[in-house]
PDB file of C-alpha atoms in Angstrom:
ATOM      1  CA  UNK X  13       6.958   5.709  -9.060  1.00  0.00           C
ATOM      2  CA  UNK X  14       4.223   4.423  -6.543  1.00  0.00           C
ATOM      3  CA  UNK X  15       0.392   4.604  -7.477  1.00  0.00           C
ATOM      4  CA  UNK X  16      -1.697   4.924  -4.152  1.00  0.00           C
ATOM      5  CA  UNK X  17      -5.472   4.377  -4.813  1.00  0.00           C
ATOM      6  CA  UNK X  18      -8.426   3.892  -3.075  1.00  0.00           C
ATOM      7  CA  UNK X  19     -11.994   3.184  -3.760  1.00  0.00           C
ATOM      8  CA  UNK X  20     -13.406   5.988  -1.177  1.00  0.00           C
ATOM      9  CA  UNK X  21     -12.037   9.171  -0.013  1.00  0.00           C
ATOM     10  CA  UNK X  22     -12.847   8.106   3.489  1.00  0.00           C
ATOM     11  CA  UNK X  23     -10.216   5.797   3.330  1.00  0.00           C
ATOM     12  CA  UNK X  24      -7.485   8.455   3.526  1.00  0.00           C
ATOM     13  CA  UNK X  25      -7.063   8.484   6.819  1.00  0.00           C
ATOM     14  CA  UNK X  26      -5.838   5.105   6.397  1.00  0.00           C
ATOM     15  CA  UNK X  27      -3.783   5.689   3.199  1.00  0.00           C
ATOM     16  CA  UNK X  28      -2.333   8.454   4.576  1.00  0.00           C
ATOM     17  CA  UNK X  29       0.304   5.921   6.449  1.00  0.00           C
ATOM     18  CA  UNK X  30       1.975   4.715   2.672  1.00  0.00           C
ATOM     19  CA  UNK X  31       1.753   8.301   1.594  1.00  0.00           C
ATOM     20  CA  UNK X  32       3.980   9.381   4.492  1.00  0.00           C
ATOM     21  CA  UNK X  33       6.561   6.418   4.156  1.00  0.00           C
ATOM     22  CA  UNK X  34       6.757   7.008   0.609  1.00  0.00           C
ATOM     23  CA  UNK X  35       7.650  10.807   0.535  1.00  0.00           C
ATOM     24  CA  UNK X  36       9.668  10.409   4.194  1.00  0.00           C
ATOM     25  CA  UNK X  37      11.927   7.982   1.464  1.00  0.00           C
ATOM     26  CA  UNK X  38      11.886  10.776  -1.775  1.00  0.00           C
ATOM     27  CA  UNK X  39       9.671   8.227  -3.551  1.00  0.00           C
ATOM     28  CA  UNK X  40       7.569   9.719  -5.715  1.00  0.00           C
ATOM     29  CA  UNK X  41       3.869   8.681  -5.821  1.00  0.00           C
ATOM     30  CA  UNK X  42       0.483   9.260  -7.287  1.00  0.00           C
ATOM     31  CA  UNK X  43      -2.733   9.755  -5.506  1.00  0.00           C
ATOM     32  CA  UNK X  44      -6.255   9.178  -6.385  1.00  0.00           C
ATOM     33  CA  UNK X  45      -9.225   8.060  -5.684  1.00  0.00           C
ATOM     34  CA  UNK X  46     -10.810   5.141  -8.207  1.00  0.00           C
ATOM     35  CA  UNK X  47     -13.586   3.077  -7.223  1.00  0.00           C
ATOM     36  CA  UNK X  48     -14.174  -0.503  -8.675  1.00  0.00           C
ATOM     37  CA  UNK X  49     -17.731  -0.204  -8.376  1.00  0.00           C
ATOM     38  CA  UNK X  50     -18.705   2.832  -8.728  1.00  0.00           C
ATOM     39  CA  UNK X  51     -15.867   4.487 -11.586  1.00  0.00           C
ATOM     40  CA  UNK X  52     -15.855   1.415 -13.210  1.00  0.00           C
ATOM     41  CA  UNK X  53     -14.505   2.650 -16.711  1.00  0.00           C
ATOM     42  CA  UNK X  54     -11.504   4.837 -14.574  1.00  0.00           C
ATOM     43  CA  UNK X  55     -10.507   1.433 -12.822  1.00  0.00           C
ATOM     44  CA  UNK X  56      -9.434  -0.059 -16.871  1.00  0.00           C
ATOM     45  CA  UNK X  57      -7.720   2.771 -17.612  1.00  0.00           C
ATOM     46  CA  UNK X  58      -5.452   3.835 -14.552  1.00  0.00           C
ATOM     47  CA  UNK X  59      -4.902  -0.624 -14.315  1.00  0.00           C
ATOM     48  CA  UNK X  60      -4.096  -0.828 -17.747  1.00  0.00           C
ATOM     49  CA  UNK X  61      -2.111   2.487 -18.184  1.00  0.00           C
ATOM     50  CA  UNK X  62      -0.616   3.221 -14.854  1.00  0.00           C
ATOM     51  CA  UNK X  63       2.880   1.668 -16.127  1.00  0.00           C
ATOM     52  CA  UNK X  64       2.925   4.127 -18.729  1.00  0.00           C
ATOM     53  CA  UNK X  65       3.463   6.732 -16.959  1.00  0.00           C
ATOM     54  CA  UNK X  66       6.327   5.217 -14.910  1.00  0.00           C
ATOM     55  CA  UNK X  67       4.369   3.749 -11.812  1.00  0.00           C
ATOM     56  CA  UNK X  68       6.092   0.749 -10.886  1.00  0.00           C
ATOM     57  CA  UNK X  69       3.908  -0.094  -7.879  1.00  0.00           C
ATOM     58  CA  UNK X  70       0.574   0.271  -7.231  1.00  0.00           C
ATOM     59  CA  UNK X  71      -1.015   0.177  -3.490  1.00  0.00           C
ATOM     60  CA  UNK X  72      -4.635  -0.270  -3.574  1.00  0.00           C
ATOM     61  CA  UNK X  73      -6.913   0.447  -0.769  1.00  0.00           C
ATOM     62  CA  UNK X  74     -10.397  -0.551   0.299  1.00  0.00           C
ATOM     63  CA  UNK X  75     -12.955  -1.397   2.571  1.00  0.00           C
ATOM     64  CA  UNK X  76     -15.967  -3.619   2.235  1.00  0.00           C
ATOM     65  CA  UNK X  77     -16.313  -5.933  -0.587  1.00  0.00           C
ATOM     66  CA  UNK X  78     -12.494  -4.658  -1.136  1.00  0.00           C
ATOM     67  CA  UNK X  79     -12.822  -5.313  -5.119  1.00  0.00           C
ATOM     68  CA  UNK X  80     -10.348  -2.717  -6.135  1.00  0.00           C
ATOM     69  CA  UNK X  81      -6.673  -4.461  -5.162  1.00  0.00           C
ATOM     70  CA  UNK X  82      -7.538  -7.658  -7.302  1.00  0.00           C
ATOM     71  CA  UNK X  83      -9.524  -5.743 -10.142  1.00  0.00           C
ATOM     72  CA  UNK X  84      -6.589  -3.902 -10.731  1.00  0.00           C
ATOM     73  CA  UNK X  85      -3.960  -6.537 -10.596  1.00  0.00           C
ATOM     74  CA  UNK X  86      -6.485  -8.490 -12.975  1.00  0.00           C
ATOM     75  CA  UNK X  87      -5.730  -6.170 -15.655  1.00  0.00           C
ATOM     76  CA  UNK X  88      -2.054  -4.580 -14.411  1.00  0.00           C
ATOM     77  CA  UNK X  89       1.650  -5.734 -15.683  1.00  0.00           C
ATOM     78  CA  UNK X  90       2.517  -4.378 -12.231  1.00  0.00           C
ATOM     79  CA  UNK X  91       2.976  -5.252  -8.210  1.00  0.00           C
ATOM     80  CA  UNK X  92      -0.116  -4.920  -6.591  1.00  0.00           C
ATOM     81  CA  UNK X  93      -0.614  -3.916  -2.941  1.00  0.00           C
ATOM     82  CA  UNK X  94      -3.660  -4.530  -1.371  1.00  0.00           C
ATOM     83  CA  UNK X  95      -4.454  -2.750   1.991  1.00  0.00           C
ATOM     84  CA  UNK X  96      -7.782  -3.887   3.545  1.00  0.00           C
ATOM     85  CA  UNK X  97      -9.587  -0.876   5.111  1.00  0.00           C
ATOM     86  CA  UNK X  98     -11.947  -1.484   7.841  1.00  0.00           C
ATOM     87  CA  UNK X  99     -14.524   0.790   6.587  1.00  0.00           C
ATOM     88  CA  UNK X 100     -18.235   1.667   8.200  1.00  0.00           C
ATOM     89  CA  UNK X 101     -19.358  -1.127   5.882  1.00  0.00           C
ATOM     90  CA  UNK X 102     -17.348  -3.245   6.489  1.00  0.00           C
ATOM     91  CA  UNK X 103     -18.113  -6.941   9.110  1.00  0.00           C
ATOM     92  CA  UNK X 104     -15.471  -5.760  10.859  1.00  0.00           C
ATOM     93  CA  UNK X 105     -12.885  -5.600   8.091  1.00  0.00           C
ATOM     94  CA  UNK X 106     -12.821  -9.611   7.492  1.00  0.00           C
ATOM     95  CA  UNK X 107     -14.671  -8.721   4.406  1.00  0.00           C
ATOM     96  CA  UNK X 108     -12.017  -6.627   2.754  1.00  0.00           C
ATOM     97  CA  UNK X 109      -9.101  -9.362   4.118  1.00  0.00           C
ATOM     98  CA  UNK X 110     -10.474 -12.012   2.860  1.00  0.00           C
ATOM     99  CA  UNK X 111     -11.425 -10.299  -0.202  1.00  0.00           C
ATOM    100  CA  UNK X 112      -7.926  -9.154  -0.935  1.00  0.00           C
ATOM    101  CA  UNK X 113      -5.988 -12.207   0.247  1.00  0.00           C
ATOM    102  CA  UNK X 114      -8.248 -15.045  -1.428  1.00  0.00           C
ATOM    103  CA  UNK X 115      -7.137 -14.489  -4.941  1.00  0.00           C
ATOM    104  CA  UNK X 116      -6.931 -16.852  -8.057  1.00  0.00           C
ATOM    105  CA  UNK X 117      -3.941 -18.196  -9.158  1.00  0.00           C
ATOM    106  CA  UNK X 118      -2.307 -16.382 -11.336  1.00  0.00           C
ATOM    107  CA  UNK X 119      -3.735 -12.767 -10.129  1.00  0.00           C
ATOM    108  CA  UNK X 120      -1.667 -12.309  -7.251  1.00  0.00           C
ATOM    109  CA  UNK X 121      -2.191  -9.243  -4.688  1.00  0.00           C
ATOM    110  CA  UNK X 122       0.592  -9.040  -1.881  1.00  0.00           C
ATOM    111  CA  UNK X 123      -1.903  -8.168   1.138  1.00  0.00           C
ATOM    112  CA  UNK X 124      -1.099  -6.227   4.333  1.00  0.00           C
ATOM    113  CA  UNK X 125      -2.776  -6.477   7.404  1.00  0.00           C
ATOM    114  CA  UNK X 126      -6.075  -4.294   7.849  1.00  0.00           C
ATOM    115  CA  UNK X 127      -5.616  -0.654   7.961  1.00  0.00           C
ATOM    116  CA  UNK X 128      -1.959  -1.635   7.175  1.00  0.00           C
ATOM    117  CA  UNK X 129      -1.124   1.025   4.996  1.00  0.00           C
ATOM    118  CA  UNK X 130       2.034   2.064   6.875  1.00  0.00           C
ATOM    119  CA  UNK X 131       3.420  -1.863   5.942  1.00  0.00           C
ATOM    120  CA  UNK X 132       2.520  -1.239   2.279  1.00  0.00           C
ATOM    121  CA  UNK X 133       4.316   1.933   1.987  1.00  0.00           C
ATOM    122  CA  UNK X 134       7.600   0.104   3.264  1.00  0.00           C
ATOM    123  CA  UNK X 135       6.956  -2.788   1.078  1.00  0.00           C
ATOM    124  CA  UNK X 136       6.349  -0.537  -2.002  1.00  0.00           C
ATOM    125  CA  UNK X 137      10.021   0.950  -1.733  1.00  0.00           C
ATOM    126  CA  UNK X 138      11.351  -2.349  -0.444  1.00  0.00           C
ATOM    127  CA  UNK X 139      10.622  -3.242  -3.961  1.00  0.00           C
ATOM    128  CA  UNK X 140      11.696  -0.201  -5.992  1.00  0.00           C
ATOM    129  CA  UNK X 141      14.971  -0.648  -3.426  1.00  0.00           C
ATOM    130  CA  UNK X 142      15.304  -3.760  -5.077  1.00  0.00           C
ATOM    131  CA  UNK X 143      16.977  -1.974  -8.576  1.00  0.00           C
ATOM    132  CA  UNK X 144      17.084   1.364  -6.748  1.00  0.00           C
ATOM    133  CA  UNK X 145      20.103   1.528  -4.658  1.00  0.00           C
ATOM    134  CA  UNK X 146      18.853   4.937  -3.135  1.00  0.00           C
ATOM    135  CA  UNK X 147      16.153   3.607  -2.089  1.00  0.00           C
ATOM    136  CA  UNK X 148      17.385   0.590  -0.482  1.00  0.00           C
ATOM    137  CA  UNK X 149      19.937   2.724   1.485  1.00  0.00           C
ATOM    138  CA  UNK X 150      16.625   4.636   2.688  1.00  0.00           C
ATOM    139  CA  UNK X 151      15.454   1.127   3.799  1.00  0.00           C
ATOM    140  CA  UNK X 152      18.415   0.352   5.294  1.00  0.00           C
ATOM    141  CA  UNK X 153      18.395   3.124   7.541  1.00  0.00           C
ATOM    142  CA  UNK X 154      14.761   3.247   8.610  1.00  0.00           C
ATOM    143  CA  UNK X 155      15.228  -0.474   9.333  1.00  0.00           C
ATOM    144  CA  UNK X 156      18.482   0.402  11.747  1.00  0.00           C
ATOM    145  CA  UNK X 157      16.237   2.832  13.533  1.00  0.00           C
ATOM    146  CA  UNK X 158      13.446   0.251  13.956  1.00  0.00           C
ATOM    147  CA  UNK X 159      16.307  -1.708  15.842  1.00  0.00           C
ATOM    148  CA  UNK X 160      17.726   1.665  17.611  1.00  0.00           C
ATOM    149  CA  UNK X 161      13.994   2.744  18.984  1.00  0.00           C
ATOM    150  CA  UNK X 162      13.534  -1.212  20.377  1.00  0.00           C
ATOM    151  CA  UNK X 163      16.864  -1.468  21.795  1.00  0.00           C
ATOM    152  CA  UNK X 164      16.459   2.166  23.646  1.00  0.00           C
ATOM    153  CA  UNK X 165      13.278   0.802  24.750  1.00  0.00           C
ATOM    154  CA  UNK X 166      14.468  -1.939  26.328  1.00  0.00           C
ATOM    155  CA  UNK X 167      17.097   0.183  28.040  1.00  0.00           C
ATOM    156  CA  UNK X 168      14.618   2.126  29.678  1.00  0.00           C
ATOM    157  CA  UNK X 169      12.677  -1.265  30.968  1.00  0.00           C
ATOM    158  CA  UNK X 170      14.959  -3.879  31.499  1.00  0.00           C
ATOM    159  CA  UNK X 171      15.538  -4.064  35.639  1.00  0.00           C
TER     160      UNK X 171
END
């Protein structure tokens, strides 16, 4: 149901965050590497396809120039989820915000903070929740223990 791409293998370390929201909720995803630059002719078909084959959401990750979130919303009927990766390229990973975030109208990319994959995982199934009721129970629950872990926290602090 989720696509999870990046443009480098190195950023899987980073990705790795969605992947393990995702399959902690039963969501099913899809992982690969495509690079805007550099697999050019992979990046049309997995944007123009991926919705085919029942991916609802895509999460896109990169560092750098970062072109792969808005190339593939560009040419996608689908969400897009940018994640910018602070890469060893990267001017220290402003580059990859700003290009995610500064998109033209009408090619929007909902952007995460940098290395925020973990955020784009939860967003992805906050989404498919949205006409999944499964899913949104799953949501509901991880939220609940946000709120548990804070409020034990504060137990063990507050004086």
């Amino acid at each position: 149901m989720v696509g999870i791409i990046m443009g480098s293998d190195s950023d899987l370390p980073i990705m790795q965050d969605a992947i393990d929201v995702l399959e902690s909720m039963d969501i099913q995803i899809e992982v690969d590497i495509v690079s805007a630059h550099r697999t050019p002719e992979k990046l049309f078909d997995y944007s123009k396809n991926a919705h085919t084959r029942g991916i609802k959401v895509i999460i896109a990750g990169a560092g750098g120039a970062a072109h792969l979130p808005g190339m593939v919303a560009s040419m996608s009927p689908l969400p897009v989820i940018g994640v910018p990766v602070k890469s060893r390229n990267s001017i220290d990973g402003w580059d990859s915000v700003l290009s995610i975030l500064q998109m033209p109208g009408g090619v929007p990319v909902a952007t995460v903070a940098l290395d925020g994959a973990k955020n784009a995982g939860i967003l992805a199934a906050q989404i498919i929740g949205a006409s999944d009721k499964c899913v949104l129970d799953k949501i509901i629950t991880y939220k609940e223990g946000l709120k548990l872990k804070v409020e034990k926290a504060s137990e063990r602090v507050r004086k």
